[in-house]
Every structure is written in C-alpha cells, then in structure tokens.
Tab-separated table of N, CA and C in Angstrom:
chain	number	residue	atom	x	y	z
A	1	PRO	N	113.670	95.472	108.020
A	1	PRO	CA	113.483	95.261	106.589
A	1	PRO	C	113.648	96.533	105.752
A	2	LEU	N	113.701	97.690	106.404
A	2	LEU	CA	113.886	98.934	105.660
A	2	LEU	C	115.357	99.325	105.671
A	3	THR	N	115.832	99.840	104.553
A	3	THR	CA	117.216	100.301	104.478
A	3	THR	C	117.297	101.736	105.006
A	4	ALA	N	118.510	102.184	105.228
A	4	ALA	CA	118.714	103.544	105.729
A	4	ALA	C	118.166	104.573	104.746
A	5	VAL	N	118.354	104.347	103.464
A	5	VAL	CA	117.864	105.297	102.453
A	5	VAL	C	116.336	105.322	102.440
A	6	GLN	N	115.705	104.169	102.629
A	6	GLN	CA	114.243	104.134	102.673
A	6	GLN	C	113.716	104.884	103.896
A	7	VAL	N	114.379	104.712	105.030
A	7	VAL	CA	113.970	105.431	106.235
A	7	VAL	C	114.176	106.935	106.041
A	8	LEU	N	115.273	107.318	105.395
A	8	LEU	CA	115.494	108.735	105.090
A	8	LEU	C	114.397	109.270	104.178
A	9	TRP	N	113.996	108.489	103.183
A	9	TRP	CA	112.909	108.884	102.284
A	9	TRP	C	111.638	109.151	103.093
A	10	ILE	N	111.336	108.269	104.012
A	10	ILE	CA	110.130	108.418	104.823
A	10	ILE	C	110.240	109.652	105.717
A	11	ASN	N	111.375	109.828	106.374
A	11	ASN	CA	111.522	110.921	107.337
A	11	ASN	C	111.804	112.280	106.714
A	12	LEU	N	112.630	112.315	105.694
A	12	LEU	CA	113.044	113.605	105.141
A	12	LEU	C	112.206	114.060	103.959
A	13	ALA	N	111.634	113.144	103.236
A	13	ALA	CA	110.871	113.538	102.054
A	13	ALA	C	109.373	113.494	102.305
A	14	MET	N	108.884	112.436	102.926
A	14	MET	CA	107.440	112.290	103.082
A	14	MET	C	106.883	113.091	104.255
A	15	ASP	N	107.530	113.054	105.397
A	15	ASP	CA	106.986	113.725	106.582
A	15	ASP	C	106.833	115.232	106.417
A	16	PRO	N	107.833	115.940	105.872
A	16	PRO	CA	107.625	117.388	105.685
A	16	PRO	C	106.486	117.705	104.728
A	17	ARG	N	106.319	116.905	103.672
A	17	ARG	CA	105.207	117.138	102.741
A	17	ARG	C	103.879	116.910	103.448
A	18	ALA	N	103.797	115.875	104.273
A	18	ALA	CA	102.566	115.604	105.012
A	18	ALA	C	102.278	116.742	105.988
A	19	ALA	N	103.293	117.192	106.675
A	19	ALA	CA	103.112	118.301	107.620
A	19	ALA	C	102.659	119.563	106.894
A	20	LEU	N	103.246	119.827	105.747
A	20	LEU	CA	102.862	121.003	104.967
A	20	LEU	C	101.410	120.902	104.515
A	21	SER	N	101.016	119.730	104.045
A	21	SER	CA	99.642	119.584	103.568
A	21	SER	C	98.644	119.707	104.715
A	22	LEU	N	98.983	119.197	105.895
A	22	LEU	CA	98.071	119.303	107.038
A	22	LEU	C	98.071	120.714	107.624
A	23	ALA	N	99.201	121.394	107.554
A	23	ALA	CA	99.297	122.750	108.105
A	23	ALA	C	98.531	123.765	107.275
A	24	THR	N	98.259	123.445	106.031
A	24	THR	CA	97.534	124.382	105.174
A	24	THR	C	96.026	124.194	105.258
A	25	GLU	N	95.577	123.307	106.122
A	25	GLU	CA	94.153	123.048	106.297
A	25	GLU	C	93.491	124.261	106.949
A	26	SER	N	92.428	124.749	106.351
A	26	SER	CA	91.688	125.870	106.933
A	26	SER	C	90.935	125.398	108.163
A	27	PRO	N	90.829	126.241	109.186
A	27	PRO	CA	90.098	125.834	110.384
A	27	PRO	C	88.603	125.723	110.092
A	28	THR	N	87.979	124.742	110.699
A	28	THR	CA	86.532	124.561	110.534
A	28	THR	C	85.806	125.479	111.509
A	29	PRO	N	84.512	125.739	111.271
A	29	PRO	CA	83.753	126.572	112.223
A	29	PRO	C	83.750	125.988	113.637
A	30	ILE	N	83.698	124.673	113.748
A	30	ILE	CA	83.715	124.030	115.071
A	30	ILE	C	85.021	124.358	115.785
A	31	LEU	N	86.116	124.303	115.051
A	31	LEU	CA	87.427	124.584	115.634
A	31	LEU	C	87.540	126.050	116.050
A	32	ARG	N	86.991	126.949	115.230
A	32	ARG	CA	87.056	128.374	115.554
A	32	ARG	C	86.182	128.737	116.743
A	33	ASP	N	85.078	128.011	116.934
A	33	ASP	CA	84.128	128.341	117.994
A	33	ASP	C	84.496	127.751	119.357
A	34	ARG	N	85.353	126.778	119.386
A	34	ARG	CA	85.670	126.156	120.672
A	34	ARG	C	86.595	127.060	121.491
A	35	ALA	N	86.559	126.859	122.783
A	35	ALA	CA	87.418	127.642	123.676
A	35	ALA	C	88.878	127.232	123.487
A	36	PRO	N	89.809	128.140	123.695
A	36	PRO	CA	91.227	127.773	123.564
A	36	PRO	C	91.651	126.822	124.678
A	37	TYR	N	92.669	126.052	124.390
A	37	TYR	CA	93.226	125.166	125.418
A	37	TYR	C	93.956	126.016	126.449
A	38	GLY	N	93.937	125.562	127.671
A	38	GLY	CA	94.671	126.244	128.727
A	38	GLY	C	96.164	125.988	128.601
A	39	LYS	N	96.956	126.816	129.267
A	39	LYS	CA	98.406	126.688	129.121
A	39	LYS	C	98.946	125.422	129.770
A	40	ASN	N	98.198	124.823	130.678
A	40	ASN	CA	98.645	123.597	131.335
A	40	ASN	C	98.066	122.334	130.706
A	41	GLU	N	97.210	122.484	129.687
A	41	GLU	CA	96.616	121.320	129.037
A	41	GLU	C	97.588	120.735	128.018
A	42	SER	N	97.460	119.448	127.840
A	42	SER	CA	98.322	118.740	126.899
A	42	SER	C	97.930	119.072	125.453
A	43	LEU	N	98.922	119.178	124.598
A	43	LEU	CA	98.651	119.388	123.172
A	43	LEU	C	98.101	118.122	122.522
A	44	ILE	N	98.431	116.985	123.114
A	44	ILE	CA	97.971	115.706	122.581
A	44	ILE	C	96.767	115.263	123.410
A	45	SER	N	95.606	115.305	122.781
A	45	SER	CA	94.368	114.976	123.488
A	45	SER	C	94.196	113.461	123.580
A	46	ASN	N	93.208	113.056	124.382
A	46	ASN	CA	92.893	111.632	124.497
A	46	ASN	C	92.417	111.063	123.168
A	47	VAL	N	91.729	111.859	122.370
A	47	VAL	CA	91.272	111.416	121.052
A	47	VAL	C	92.472	111.136	120.146
A	48	ILE	N	93.463	112.005	120.185
A	48	ILE	CA	94.666	111.796	119.372
A	48	ILE	C	95.393	110.532	119.823
A	49	ILE	N	95.507	110.339	121.109
A	49	ILE	CA	96.165	109.135	121.626
A	49	ILE	C	95.390	107.887	121.199
A	50	ARG	N	94.073	107.940	121.312
A	50	ARG	CA	93.252	106.798	120.882
A	50	ARG	C	93.464	106.503	119.402
A	51	ASN	N	93.405	107.541	118.557
A	51	ASN	CA	93.588	107.339	117.117
A	51	ASN	C	94.975	106.791	116.808
A	52	LEU	N	95.968	107.291	117.495
A	52	LEU	CA	97.337	106.822	117.293
A	52	LEU	C	97.459	105.349	117.656
A	53	LEU	N	96.925	104.956	118.805
A	53	LEU	CA	97.016	103.562	119.238
A	53	LEU	C	96.245	102.622	118.317
A	54	VAL	N	95.074	103.054	117.866
A	54	VAL	CA	94.296	102.221	116.936
A	54	VAL	C	95.090	101.999	115.651
A	55	GLN	N	95.699	103.059	115.123
A	55	GLN	CA	96.480	102.904	113.897
A	55	GLN	C	97.715	102.029	114.129
A	56	VAL	N	98.357	102.165	115.271
A	56	VAL	CA	99.518	101.326	115.580
A	56	VAL	C	99.104	99.859	115.603
A	57	PHE	N	97.991	99.555	116.295
A	57	PHE	CA	97.541	98.173	116.399
A	57	PHE	C	96.969	97.644	115.081
A	58	PHE	N	96.769	98.513	114.128
A	58	PHE	CA	96.369	98.103	112.783
A	58	PHE	C	97.593	97.951	111.877
A	59	HIS	N	98.493	98.909	111.907
A	59	HIS	CA	99.668	98.898	111.026
A	59	HIS	C	100.633	97.771	111.369
A	60	VAL	N	100.920	97.584	112.639
A	60	VAL	CA	101.935	96.605	113.044
A	60	VAL	C	101.578	95.187	112.588
A	61	PRO	N	100.361	94.681	112.818
A	61	PRO	CA	100.059	93.326	112.332
A	61	PRO	C	100.146	93.196	110.806
A	62	ILE	N	99.700	94.233	110.093
A	62	ILE	CA	99.802	94.179	108.627
A	62	ILE	C	101.261	94.117	108.213
A	63	LEU	N	102.080	94.977	108.775
A	63	LEU	CA	103.496	94.997	108.404
A	63	LEU	C	104.205	93.713	108.821
A	64	LEU	N	103.911	93.198	109.998
A	64	LEU	CA	104.531	91.944	110.418
A	64	LEU	C	104.092	90.775	109.532
A	65	THR	N	102.843	90.791	109.105
A	65	THR	CA	102.365	89.753	108.194
A	65	THR	C	103.123	89.811	106.876
A	66	VAL	N	103.308	91.007	106.344
A	66	VAL	CA	104.045	91.143	105.078
A	66	VAL	C	105.520	90.771	105.274
A	67	VAL	N	106.103	91.123	106.412
A	67	VAL	CA	107.504	90.781	106.665
A	67	VAL	C	107.682	89.269	106.748
A	68	PHE	N	106.834	88.592	107.527
A	68	PHE	CA	107.056	87.177	107.796
A	68	PHE	C	106.339	86.225	106.842
A	69	TYR	N	105.269	86.689	106.189
A	69	TYR	CA	104.524	85.802	105.290
A	69	TYR	C	104.331	86.378	103.898
A	70	GLY	N	104.844	87.573	103.648
A	70	GLY	CA	104.655	88.215	102.347
A	70	GLY	C	105.223	87.410	101.202
A	71	HIS	N	106.356	86.745	101.422
A	71	HIS	CA	106.946	85.934	100.361
A	71	HIS	C	106.033	84.772	99.983
A	72	LYS	N	105.286	84.237	100.944
A	72	LYS	CA	104.339	83.150	100.652
A	72	LYS	C	103.064	83.707	100.022
A	73	MET	N	102.611	84.856	100.516
A	73	MET	CA	101.376	85.455	100.001
A	73	MET	C	101.501	85.819	98.528
A	74	PHE	N	102.682	86.280	98.122
A	74	PHE	CA	102.860	86.769	96.759
A	74	PHE	C	103.751	85.871	95.913
A	75	ASN	N	104.148	84.736	96.497
A	75	ASN	CA	104.978	83.774	95.779
A	75	ASN	C	106.216	84.444	95.182
A	76	VAL	N	106.941	85.133	96.059
A	76	VAL	CA	108.183	85.816	95.662
A	76	VAL	C	109.312	85.302	96.551
A	77	PRO	N	110.563	85.475	96.127
A	77	PRO	CA	111.680	85.027	96.971
A	77	PRO	C	111.695	85.770	98.302
A	78	ILE	N	112.052	85.051	99.346
A	78	ILE	CA	112.096	85.632	100.685
A	78	ILE	C	113.213	86.674	100.746
A	79	GLY	N	112.977	87.754	101.461
A	79	GLY	CA	113.956	88.833	101.538
A	79	GLY	C	114.813	88.786	102.786
A	80	MET	N	114.533	87.863	103.689
A	80	MET	CA	115.249	87.803	104.965
A	80	MET	C	116.606	87.116	104.829
A	81	LYS	N	117.519	87.483	105.694
A	81	LYS	CA	118.818	86.843	105.862
A	81	LYS	C	119.661	86.831	104.588
A	82	LEU	N	119.549	87.877	103.806
A	82	LEU	CA	120.346	87.933	102.583
A	82	LEU	C	121.682	88.621	102.801
A	83	GLY	N	121.779	89.427	103.841
A	83	GLY	CA	123.044	90.079	104.139
A	83	GLY	C	123.251	91.375	103.380
A	84	TYR	N	124.372	92.028	103.692
A	84	TYR	CA	124.701	93.319	103.093
A	84	TYR	C	125.061	93.149	101.618
A	85	GLY	N	124.625	94.071	100.798
A	85	GLY	CA	124.983	94.081	99.379
A	85	GLY	C	124.165	93.133	98.531
A	86	HIS	N	123.085	92.611	99.062
A	86	HIS	CA	122.259	91.689	98.280
A	86	HIS	C	121.424	92.441	97.248
A	87	VAL	N	120.936	91.703	96.308
A	87	VAL	CA	120.038	92.268	95.293
A	87	VAL	C	118.684	92.506	95.955
A	88	PRO	N	118.077	93.684	95.759
A	88	PRO	CA	116.791	93.952	96.401
A	88	PRO	C	115.721	92.947	95.964
A	89	THR	N	114.855	92.600	96.890
A	89	THR	CA	113.805	91.630	96.602
A	89	THR	C	112.442	92.303	96.555
A	90	GLU	N	111.522	91.641	95.859
A	90	GLU	CA	110.144	92.120	95.836
A	90	GLU	C	109.542	92.074	97.243
A	91	HIS	N	109.961	91.085	98.012
A	91	HIS	CA	109.428	90.893	99.359
A	91	HIS	C	109.632	92.145	100.217
A	92	TYR	N	110.864	92.588	100.358
A	92	TYR	CA	111.114	93.750	101.200
A	92	TYR	C	110.700	95.057	100.536
A	93	THR	N	110.621	95.068	99.228
A	93	THR	CA	110.061	96.238	98.549
A	93	THR	C	108.586	96.374	98.891
A	94	MET	N	107.899	95.234	99.004
A	94	MET	CA	106.487	95.264	99.406
A	94	MET	C	106.343	95.801	100.833
A	95	VAL	N	107.240	95.406	101.721
A	95	VAL	CA	107.185	95.905	103.101
A	95	VAL	C	107.303	97.428	103.091
A	96	PHE	N	108.283	97.936	102.377
A	96	PHE	CA	108.502	99.378	102.274
A	96	PHE	C	107.284	100.067	101.675
A	97	ASN	N	106.764	99.523	100.608
A	97	ASN	CA	105.645	100.146	99.906
A	97	ASN	C	104.366	100.105	100.741
A	98	VAL	N	104.109	99.000	101.432
A	98	VAL	CA	102.932	98.916	102.297
A	98	VAL	C	103.042	99.946	103.416
A	99	PHE	N	104.220	100.051	104.019
A	99	PHE	CA	104.417	101.026	105.096
A	99	PHE	C	104.114	102.440	104.609
A	100	VAL	N	104.651	102.806	103.464
A	100	VAL	CA	104.436	104.155	102.934
A	100	VAL	C	102.957	104.377	102.613
A	101	CYS	N	102.298	103.399	102.026
A	101	CYS	CA	100.877	103.561	101.692
A	101	CYS	C	100.016	103.679	102.949
A	102	LEU	N	100.325	102.902	103.983
A	102	LEU	CA	99.596	103.040	105.244
A	102	LEU	C	99.731	104.459	105.792
A	103	GLU	N	100.935	104.994	105.733
A	103	GLU	CA	101.169	106.344	106.244
A	103	GLU	C	100.496	107.403	105.367
A	104	LEU	N	100.570	107.222	104.062
A	104	LEU	CA	99.952	108.199	103.155
A	104	LEU	C	98.446	108.302	103.382
A	105	PHE	N	97.767	107.165	103.433
A	105	PHE	CA	96.317	107.213	103.579
A	105	PHE	C	95.900	107.614	104.985
A	106	ASN	N	96.761	107.399	105.964
A	106	ASN	CA	96.450	107.852	107.316
A	106	ASN	C	96.481	109.381	107.414
A	107	GLU	N	97.085	110.036	106.439
A	107	GLU	CA	97.055	111.507	106.423
A	107	GLU	C	95.620	112.028	106.340
A	108	PHE	N	94.744	111.298	105.645
A	108	PHE	CA	93.343	111.720	105.585
A	108	PHE	C	92.733	111.705	106.985
A	109	ASN	N	93.010	110.641	107.737
A	109	ASN	CA	92.490	110.552	109.102
A	109	ASN	C	93.072	111.641	109.985
A	110	SER	N	94.292	112.033	109.712
A	110	SER	CA	94.968	113.045	110.531
A	110	SER	C	94.386	114.440	110.327
A	111	ARG	N	93.549	114.607	109.325
A	111	ARG	CA	92.924	115.908	109.096
A	111	ARG	C	91.889	116.224	110.173
A	112	ARG	N	91.379	115.227	110.828
A	112	ARG	CA	90.340	115.412	111.838
A	112	ARG	C	90.815	114.819	113.157
A	113	ILE	N	90.902	115.652	114.188
A	113	ILE	CA	91.442	115.182	115.460
A	113	ILE	C	90.477	115.375	116.625
A	114	ASN	N	89.280	115.851	116.362
A	114	ASN	CA	88.321	116.098	117.446
A	114	ASN	C	87.058	115.274	117.274
A	115	ASN	N	87.220	114.017	116.909
A	115	ASN	CA	86.106	113.080	116.725
A	115	ASN	C	85.168	113.430	115.579
A	116	GLU	N	85.610	114.253	114.628
A	116	GLU	CA	84.784	114.506	113.449
A	116	GLU	C	84.829	113.257	112.576
A	117	ALA	N	83.680	112.874	112.048
A	117	ALA	CA	83.590	111.621	111.297
A	117	ALA	C	84.053	111.766	109.851
A	118	ASN	N	83.759	112.883	109.219
A	118	ASN	CA	84.016	113.015	107.784
A	118	ASN	C	85.433	113.525	107.541
A	119	VAL	N	86.343	112.600	107.230
A	119	VAL	CA	87.734	112.995	106.992
A	119	VAL	C	87.910	113.660	105.628
A	120	PHE	N	86.892	113.587	104.796
A	120	PHE	CA	86.963	114.208	103.472
A	120	PHE	C	86.296	115.585	103.428
A	121	GLU	N	85.769	116.023	104.556
A	121	GLU	CA	85.096	117.320	104.623
A	121	GLU	C	86.065	118.438	104.213
A	122	ASN	N	85.596	119.305	103.333
A	122	ASN	CA	86.357	120.456	102.829
A	122	ASN	C	87.651	120.066	102.110
A	123	LEU	N	87.765	118.822	101.703
A	123	LEU	CA	88.971	118.381	100.999
A	123	LEU	C	89.126	119.133	99.676
A	124	SER	N	88.011	119.412	99.022
A	124	SER	CA	88.083	120.112	97.728
A	124	SER	C	88.581	121.548	97.889
A	125	LYS	N	88.516	122.080	99.104
A	125	LYS	CA	88.976	123.442	99.347
A	125	LYS	C	90.466	123.508	99.689
A	126	ASN	N	91.085	122.343	99.854
A	126	ASN	CA	92.495	122.310	100.220
A	126	ASN	C	93.296	121.647	99.099
A	127	ALA	N	93.553	122.422	98.068
A	127	ALA	CA	94.295	121.905	96.912
A	127	ALA	C	95.703	121.465	97.306
A	128	MET	N	96.277	122.122	98.290
A	128	MET	CA	97.622	121.755	98.739
A	128	MET	C	97.637	120.325	99.265
A	129	PHE	N	96.624	119.958	100.049
A	129	PHE	CA	96.582	118.615	100.635
A	129	PHE	C	96.496	117.550	99.555
A	130	TYR	N	95.475	117.628	98.716
A	130	TYR	CA	95.324	116.545	97.746
A	130	TYR	C	96.400	116.569	96.673
A	131	SER	N	96.959	117.735	96.373
A	131	SER	CA	98.079	117.783	95.424
A	131	SER	C	99.303	117.080	95.998
A	132	ILE	N	99.607	117.362	97.249
A	132	ILE	CA	100.763	116.721	97.889
A	132	ILE	C	100.522	115.225	98.048
A	133	PHE	N	99.298	114.831	98.359
A	133	PHE	CA	98.992	113.402	98.477
A	133	PHE	C	99.228	112.690	97.150
A	134	ILE	N	98.698	113.249	96.069
A	134	ILE	CA	98.855	112.627	94.751
A	134	ILE	C	100.324	112.602	94.336
A	135	ILE	N	101.025	113.707	94.542
A	135	ILE	CA	102.454	113.759	94.205
A	135	ILE	C	103.227	112.717	95.006
A	136	SER	N	102.936	112.591	96.285
A	136	SER	CA	103.631	111.622	97.132
A	136	SER	C	103.366	110.193	96.671
A	137	LEU	N	102.119	109.892	96.341
A	137	LEU	CA	101.783	108.544	95.884
A	137	LEU	C	102.448	108.225	94.551
A	138	VAL	N	102.410	109.159	93.623
A	138	VAL	CA	103.056	108.957	92.321
A	138	VAL	C	104.566	108.821	92.488
A	139	MET	N	105.157	109.670	93.325
A	139	MET	CA	106.596	109.583	93.557
A	139	MET	C	106.977	108.236	94.171
A	140	GLN	N	106.149	107.724	95.070
A	140	GLN	CA	106.433	106.428	95.681
A	140	GLN	C	106.420	105.317	94.639
A	141	VAL	N	105.419	105.318	93.772
A	141	VAL	CA	105.341	104.298	92.722
A	141	VAL	C	106.546	104.405	91.785
A	142	LEU	N	106.877	105.628	91.365
A	142	LEU	CA	108.029	105.821	90.480
A	142	LEU	C	109.339	105.422	91.148
A	143	LEU	N	109.457	105.760	92.418
A	143	LEU	CA	110.664	105.407	93.164
A	143	LEU	C	110.834	103.896	93.211
A	144	VAL	N	109.774	103.180	93.527
A	144	VAL	CA	109.844	101.714	93.603
A	144	VAL	C	110.159	101.127	92.229
A	145	GLN	N	109.549	101.670	91.199
A	145	GLN	CA	109.717	101.089	89.867
A	145	GLN	C	111.066	101.417	89.232
A	146	PHE	N	111.572	102.630	89.454
A	146	PHE	CA	112.727	103.083	88.664
A	146	PHE	C	113.960	103.500	89.457
A	147	ALA	N	113.862	103.585	90.768
A	147	ALA	CA	115.011	104.044	91.555
A	147	ALA	C	115.568	102.924	92.422
A	148	GLY	N	115.519	101.716	91.911
A	148	GLY	CA	115.933	100.550	92.668
A	148	GLY	C	117.363	100.588	93.152
A	149	ARG	N	118.259	101.099	92.339
A	149	ARG	CA	119.670	101.133	92.727
A	149	ARG	C	119.878	102.054	93.933
A	150	VAL	N	119.222	103.184	93.943
A	150	VAL	CA	119.393	104.153	95.026
A	150	VAL	C	118.610	103.730	96.272
A	151	PHE	N	117.367	103.307	96.083
A	151	PHE	CA	116.483	103.021	97.213
A	151	PHE	C	116.407	101.544	97.569
A	152	ASN	N	117.192	100.733	96.917
A	152	ASN	CA	117.246	99.301	97.200
A	152	ASN	C	115.857	98.670	97.085
A	153	THR	N	115.205	98.932	95.959
A	153	THR	CA	113.878	98.378	95.712
A	153	THR	C	113.903	97.551	94.440
A	154	HIS	N	112.906	96.699	94.324
A	154	HIS	CA	112.716	95.863	93.135
A	154	HIS	C	111.385	96.276	92.525
A	155	PRO	N	111.309	96.439	91.212
A	155	PRO	CA	110.029	96.833	90.607
A	155	PRO	C	108.911	95.852	90.978
A	156	LEU	N	107.741	96.393	91.250
A	156	LEU	CA	106.585	95.584	91.618
A	156	LEU	C	105.593	95.524	90.469
A	157	SER	N	104.782	94.493	90.468
A	157	SER	CA	103.738	94.366	89.456
A	157	SER	C	102.580	95.299	89.805
A	158	PHE	N	101.679	95.465	88.863
A	158	PHE	CA	100.494	96.294	89.101
A	158	PHE	C	99.691	95.729	90.269
A	159	ALA	N	99.520	94.414	90.325
A	159	ALA	CA	98.753	93.782	91.402
A	159	ALA	C	99.416	94.017	92.762
A	160	GLN	N	100.733	93.982	92.812
A	160	GLN	CA	101.437	94.224	94.067
A	160	GLN	C	101.281	95.674	94.524
A	161	HIS	N	101.369	96.616	93.571
A	161	HIS	CA	101.126	98.022	93.919
A	161	HIS	C	99.687	98.206	94.397
A	162	LEU	N	98.763	97.554	93.722
A	162	LEU	CA	97.352	97.661	94.100
A	162	LEU	C	97.127	97.118	95.512
A	163	PHE	N	97.778	96.007	95.849
A	163	PHE	CA	97.688	95.460	97.205
A	163	PHE	C	98.172	96.488	98.220
A	164	CYS	N	99.316	97.100	97.965
A	164	CYS	CA	99.881	98.089	98.890
A	164	CYS	C	98.931	99.264	99.078
A	165	ILE	N	98.369	99.743	97.993
A	165	ILE	CA	97.441	100.873	98.062
A	165	ILE	C	96.168	100.479	98.807
A	166	MET	N	95.667	99.261	98.559
A	166	MET	CA	94.458	98.806	99.253
A	166	MET	C	94.705	98.664	100.755
A	167	MET	N	95.884	98.241	101.142
A	167	MET	CA	96.212	98.179	102.573
A	167	MET	C	96.153	99.588	103.172
A	168	GLY	N	96.649	100.569	102.433
A	168	GLY	CA	96.572	101.952	102.892
A	168	GLY	C	95.142	102.442	102.987
A	169	VAL	N	94.322	102.100	102.017
A	169	VAL	CA	92.921	102.534	101.998
A	169	VAL	C	92.165	101.991	103.206
A	170	LEU	N	92.577	100.818	103.706
A	170	LEU	CA	91.892	100.227	104.862
A	170	LEU	C	91.980	101.085	106.116
A	171	THR	N	92.912	102.022	106.160
A	171	THR	CA	92.983	102.902	107.331
A	171	THR	C	91.792	103.854	107.393
A	172	LEU	N	91.164	104.110	106.259
A	172	LEU	CA	90.037	105.053	106.230
A	172	LEU	C	88.805	104.515	106.951
A	173	PRO	N	88.324	103.294	106.637
A	173	PRO	CA	87.179	102.799	107.400
A	173	PRO	C	87.540	102.511	108.859
A	174	LEU	N	88.787	102.186	109.125
A	174	LEU	CA	89.209	101.943	110.506
A	174	LEU	C	88.984	103.190	111.361
A	175	TYR	N	89.272	104.363	110.802
A	175	TYR	CA	89.059	105.614	111.535
A	175	TYR	C	87.585	105.770	111.895
A	176	GLN	N	86.698	105.358	111.003
A	176	GLN	CA	85.267	105.507	111.239
A	176	GLN	C	84.800	104.617	112.388
A	177	LEU	N	85.458	103.474	112.541
A	177	LEU	CA	85.087	102.571	113.654
A	177	LEU	C	85.467	103.179	114.982
C-alpha cells in the first residue's frame, strides 16, 4: 500500500532525523555506572529484542486492519486494486500516515533500552529530540495535506489525522506493559 516515494520519505527523511535525535540523548547516571559490554557480547540485548517484537506484534495488526478494513472504518473509497497511475485515495493515505505516526511515537520508547520505565525522563533536557519529533510530525501532516502529487497522498480530515496520531500514542502505554 505504500508507494516508492513514501518508502523513500520514511527511509531517507524520517530515519536519519530519528537517529540524530536519539544520538543526542545524554547518558543517564545508570548508563554511566554500568560495566561496559564485553567484545563478544551482542549489541542487541534481550530487552531490545523483546521491545522490538512487542512493537511488531502491535504495529502489524493495526496496519493490516487499516489496509483491509480502513475503507469501512472511515467510510472512504477502497484503495486496493486501482492500478498504476490512479488518483490517491484517503484509504491508502491513512495507511501511510498511521505507519509514520506509529514509528514517530515509538521513538519515545526507543529512548530507553534497559528496562527503564519513564520514557519521558530528561526529555526537557534534550531539545534536539523533541524539536525533531515536532518538526517530523508537522512535516508529515503538511506532506499529507499539500504534497499529494509528489507523495501520492490525499488530504485527510482533522478526525482522520487525529486517529493516526492516537494510534501512534498507543505505543507509549504498550511500552509500559
């Protein structure tokens, strides 16, 4: 359901900004006090794998629901089987927007990788993180609303944008579970 340009937007525009915002995070005292990892230890811990799998099993059903039932949920024309060169639909724009919002809000969870519960801890001290988050969210809304020809999107209503953002917000309590 995503076009090549939308995938490029996600990979080339959003991922580097997310990496930059996470890389500028100051180390916490807990992180500074722990022993270094050994040279033979994996960089990806069991906690990271667990968090990744939980998010996958959360994101995939939401995205599949929007792909296969989103047109019924929002009473919009179905976006499937339209072929190359079709007019962009609200249906597949919602899929794209939900995916981006899920990824954006999961950046908060990605700030903590050692079972720390408070993903908002020291957020006020990292202006780079929240600035990039806000810029990314605003750019996504503007892109969907006004860059339809380039990104193959259809403008969404306020309620549809709110739905997409709320789906993203749901990743925050999921991390706490």
